[in-house]
């Protein structure tokens, strides 16, 4: 989620965070969407609207240095084992794996498939 990969303890590794988006249909039919471990959520008229709102909100938050610092602190807590949130994983990968994952994600987005399914 971080736009600039953060180095792991080993200079050759990158800390990789995966947050599987969660969707909850509300009684009025609207859909609430959020990322595990985050304290914010969005709603949409349906799942597609919630996905669009989640993407827009995420992109906006990624421009906020305070949010990025908070997200990095949460990442470190998970990496160090001090915190565990279902649907959020943190692991260290090497540069080659990072490049492969980035290319695959780009391919999925260009095809319009949901990379989290």
PDB file of C-alpha atoms in Angstrom:
ATOM      1  CA  UNK A   1       0.000   0.000   0.000  1.00  0.00           C
ATOM      2  CA  UNK A   2       2.911   2.311   0.582  1.00  0.00           C
ATOM      3  CA  UNK A   3       3.868   4.146  -2.642  1.00  0.00           C
ATOM      4  CA  UNK A   4       7.583   3.997  -1.827  1.00  0.00           C
ATOM      5  CA  UNK A   5       8.695   0.545  -0.687  1.00  0.00           C
ATOM      6  CA  UNK A   6      10.212   0.589   2.775  1.00  0.00           C
ATOM      7  CA  UNK A   7      13.433  -1.354   3.339  1.00  0.00           C
ATOM      8  CA  UNK A   8      13.444  -4.274   5.725  1.00  0.00           C
ATOM      9  CA  UNK A   9      16.173  -4.934   8.282  1.00  0.00           C
ATOM     10  CA  UNK A  10      18.204  -6.549   5.510  1.00  0.00           C
ATOM     11  CA  UNK A  11      19.080  -3.855   2.961  1.00  0.00           C
ATOM     12  CA  UNK A  12      18.112  -6.308   0.185  1.00  0.00           C
ATOM     13  CA  UNK A  13      14.552  -6.819   1.465  1.00  0.00           C
ATOM     14  CA  UNK A  14      11.361  -4.777   1.185  1.00  0.00           C
ATOM     15  CA  UNK A  15       8.580  -4.743   3.743  1.00  0.00           C
ATOM     16  CA  UNK A  16       5.452  -5.870   1.884  1.00  0.00           C
ATOM     17  CA  UNK A  17       2.012  -5.171   3.357  1.00  0.00           C
ATOM     18  CA  UNK A  18      -1.159  -6.827   2.098  1.00  0.00           C
ATOM     19  CA  UNK A  19      -4.569  -5.714   3.340  1.00  0.00           C
ATOM     20  CA  UNK A  20      -7.534  -7.645   1.990  1.00  0.00           C
ATOM     21  CA  UNK A  21     -10.447  -5.219   1.622  1.00  0.00           C
ATOM     22  CA  UNK A  22     -13.548  -6.157   3.584  1.00  0.00           C
ATOM     23  CA  UNK A  23     -17.137  -5.481   2.467  1.00  0.00           C
ATOM     24  CA  UNK A  24     -20.225  -5.452   4.664  1.00  0.00           C
ATOM     25  CA  UNK A  25     -23.723  -4.976   3.267  1.00  0.00           C
ATOM     26  CA  UNK A  26     -25.676  -2.613   5.490  1.00  0.00           C
ATOM     27  CA  UNK A  27     -29.405  -3.025   6.305  1.00  0.00           C
ATOM     28  CA  UNK A  28     -30.262  -0.267   3.800  1.00  0.00           C
ATOM     29  CA  UNK A  29     -28.401  -2.127   1.004  1.00  0.00           C
ATOM     30  CA  UNK A  30     -25.400   0.189   0.935  1.00  0.00           C
ATOM     31  CA  UNK A  31     -21.993  -1.457   1.193  1.00  0.00           C
ATOM     32  CA  UNK A  32     -19.393  -0.499   3.770  1.00  0.00           C
ATOM     33  CA  UNK A  33     -15.755  -1.126   2.758  1.00  0.00           C
ATOM     34  CA  UNK A  34     -12.606  -0.992   4.840  1.00  0.00           C
ATOM     35  CA  UNK A  35      -9.088  -2.336   5.154  1.00  0.00           C
ATOM     36  CA  UNK A  36      -8.286  -4.506   8.185  1.00  0.00           C
ATOM     37  CA  UNK A  37      -6.307  -2.640  10.827  1.00  0.00           C
ATOM     38  CA  UNK A  38      -7.434   0.801   9.660  1.00  0.00           C
ATOM     39  CA  UNK A  39      -9.715   3.092  11.671  1.00  0.00           C
ATOM     40  CA  UNK A  40     -11.592   4.443   8.645  1.00  0.00           C
ATOM     41  CA  UNK A  41     -14.141   3.122   6.172  1.00  0.00           C
ATOM     42  CA  UNK A  42     -16.183   4.230   3.164  1.00  0.00           C
ATOM     43  CA  UNK A  43     -19.635   3.359   1.876  1.00  0.00           C
ATOM     44  CA  UNK A  44     -21.069   2.977  -1.583  1.00  0.00           C
ATOM     45  CA  UNK A  45     -24.495   2.377  -3.059  1.00  0.00           C
ATOM     46  CA  UNK A  46     -23.307  -1.130  -4.000  1.00  0.00           C
ATOM     47  CA  UNK A  47     -20.075  -3.167  -3.997  1.00  0.00           C
ATOM     48  CA  UNK A  48     -18.688  -1.414  -7.080  1.00  0.00           C
ATOM     49  CA  UNK A  49     -19.426   1.981  -5.529  1.00  0.00           C
ATOM     50  CA  UNK A  50     -17.722   0.897  -2.309  1.00  0.00           C
ATOM     51  CA  UNK A  51     -14.669  -0.293  -4.261  1.00  0.00           C
ATOM     52  CA  UNK A  52     -14.443   3.034  -6.097  1.00  0.00           C
ATOM     53  CA  UNK A  53     -14.792   4.958  -2.827  1.00  0.00           C
ATOM     54  CA  UNK A  54     -12.162   2.743  -1.144  1.00  0.00           C
ATOM     55  CA  UNK A  55      -9.684   3.352  -3.961  1.00  0.00           C
ATOM     56  CA  UNK A  56     -10.301   7.114  -3.937  1.00  0.00           C
ATOM     57  CA  UNK A  57      -9.956   7.373  -0.154  1.00  0.00           C
ATOM     58  CA  UNK A  58      -6.798   5.234  -0.155  1.00  0.00           C
ATOM     59  CA  UNK A  59      -5.199   7.370  -2.853  1.00  0.00           C
ATOM     60  CA  UNK A  60      -6.014  10.534  -0.911  1.00  0.00           C
ATOM     61  CA  UNK A  61      -4.627   9.126   2.353  1.00  0.00           C
ATOM     62  CA  UNK A  62      -1.412   8.043   0.628  1.00  0.00           C
ATOM     63  CA  UNK A  63      -0.687  11.755   0.067  1.00  0.00           C
ATOM     64  CA  UNK A  64      -0.856  12.523   3.813  1.00  0.00           C
ATOM     65  CA  UNK A  65       2.518  12.217   5.605  1.00  0.00           C
ATOM     66  CA  UNK A  66       0.799  11.787   8.993  1.00  0.00           C
ATOM     67  CA  UNK A  67      -1.254   8.856   7.657  1.00  0.00           C
ATOM     68  CA  UNK A  68       1.847   7.274   6.096  1.00  0.00           C
ATOM     69  CA  UNK A  69       3.689   7.530   9.426  1.00  0.00           C
ATOM     70  CA  UNK A  70       0.735   5.960  11.258  1.00  0.00           C
ATOM     71  CA  UNK A  71       0.510   3.173   8.652  1.00  0.00           C
ATOM     72  CA  UNK A  72       4.248   2.481   8.946  1.00  0.00           C
ATOM     73  CA  UNK A  73       3.953   2.249  12.753  1.00  0.00           C
ATOM     74  CA  UNK A  74       1.119  -0.279  12.365  1.00  0.00           C
ATOM     75  CA  UNK A  75       3.235  -2.195   9.846  1.00  0.00           C
ATOM     76  CA  UNK A  76       6.137  -2.370  12.291  1.00  0.00           C
ATOM     77  CA  UNK A  77       3.874  -3.641  15.083  1.00  0.00           C
ATOM     78  CA  UNK A  78       2.666  -6.451  12.820  1.00  0.00           C
ATOM     79  CA  UNK A  79       6.162  -7.236  11.544  1.00  0.00           C
ATOM     80  CA  UNK A  80       7.489  -7.419  15.102  1.00  0.00           C
ATOM     81  CA  UNK A  81       4.587  -9.666  16.227  1.00  0.00           C
ATOM     82  CA  UNK A  82       3.206  -7.127  18.706  1.00  0.00           C
ATOM     83  CA  UNK A  83      -0.079  -6.939  16.818  1.00  0.00           C
ATOM     84  CA  UNK A  84      -2.083  -9.337  14.644  1.00  0.00           C
ATOM     85  CA  UNK A  85      -5.039  -8.373  12.475  1.00  0.00           C
ATOM     86  CA  UNK A  86      -6.828 -10.960  10.297  1.00  0.00           C
ATOM     87  CA  UNK A  87      -6.722  -9.838   6.663  1.00  0.00           C
ATOM     88  CA  UNK A  88      -3.500  -7.862   7.124  1.00  0.00           C
ATOM     89  CA  UNK A  89      -0.145  -9.473   6.496  1.00  0.00           C
ATOM     90  CA  UNK A  90       3.378  -8.090   6.638  1.00  0.00           C
ATOM     91  CA  UNK A  91       6.397  -9.894   5.320  1.00  0.00           C
ATOM     92  CA  UNK A  92       9.753  -9.126   3.828  1.00  0.00           C
ATOM     93  CA  UNK A  93      10.396  -9.849   0.163  1.00  0.00           C
ATOM     94  CA  UNK A  94      13.401  -9.304  -2.056  1.00  0.00           C
ATOM     95  CA  UNK A  95      13.602  -6.776  -4.898  1.00  0.00           C
ATOM     96  CA  UNK A  96      12.921  -9.410  -7.574  1.00  0.00           C
ATOM     97  CA  UNK A  97       9.738 -10.629  -5.890  1.00  0.00           C
ATOM     98  CA  UNK A  98       8.638  -7.005  -5.402  1.00  0.00           C
ATOM     99  CA  UNK A  99       9.077  -6.288  -9.123  1.00  0.00           C
ATOM    100  CA  UNK A 100       7.188  -9.469 -10.087  1.00  0.00           C
ATOM    101  CA  UNK A 101       4.298  -8.671  -7.706  1.00  0.00           C
ATOM    102  CA  UNK A 102       4.108  -5.094  -8.995  1.00  0.00           C
ATOM    103  CA  UNK A 103       4.025  -6.265 -12.624  1.00  0.00           C
ATOM    104  CA  UNK A 104       1.323  -8.878 -11.879  1.00  0.00           C
ATOM    105  CA  UNK A 105      -0.799  -6.335 -10.031  1.00  0.00           C
ATOM    106  CA  UNK A 106      -0.491  -3.922 -12.953  1.00  0.00           C
ATOM    107  CA  UNK A 107      -1.572  -6.673 -15.366  1.00  0.00           C
ATOM    108  CA  UNK A 108      -4.594  -7.502 -13.186  1.00  0.00           C
ATOM    109  CA  UNK A 109      -5.618  -3.864 -12.951  1.00  0.00           C
ATOM    110  CA  UNK A 110      -5.310  -3.381 -16.726  1.00  0.00           C
ATOM    111  CA  UNK A 111      -7.543  -6.445 -17.281  1.00  0.00           C
ATOM    112  CA  UNK A 112     -10.022  -5.104 -14.725  1.00  0.00           C
ATOM    113  CA  UNK A 113      -9.781  -8.113 -12.425  1.00  0.00           C
ATOM    114  CA  UNK A 114      -9.847  -7.853  -8.661  1.00  0.00           C
ATOM    115  CA  UNK A 115      -6.339  -8.847  -7.477  1.00  0.00           C
ATOM    116  CA  UNK A 116      -7.731  -9.637  -4.016  1.00  0.00           C
ATOM    117  CA  UNK A 117     -10.088 -12.407  -5.141  1.00  0.00           C
TER     118      UNK A 117
END
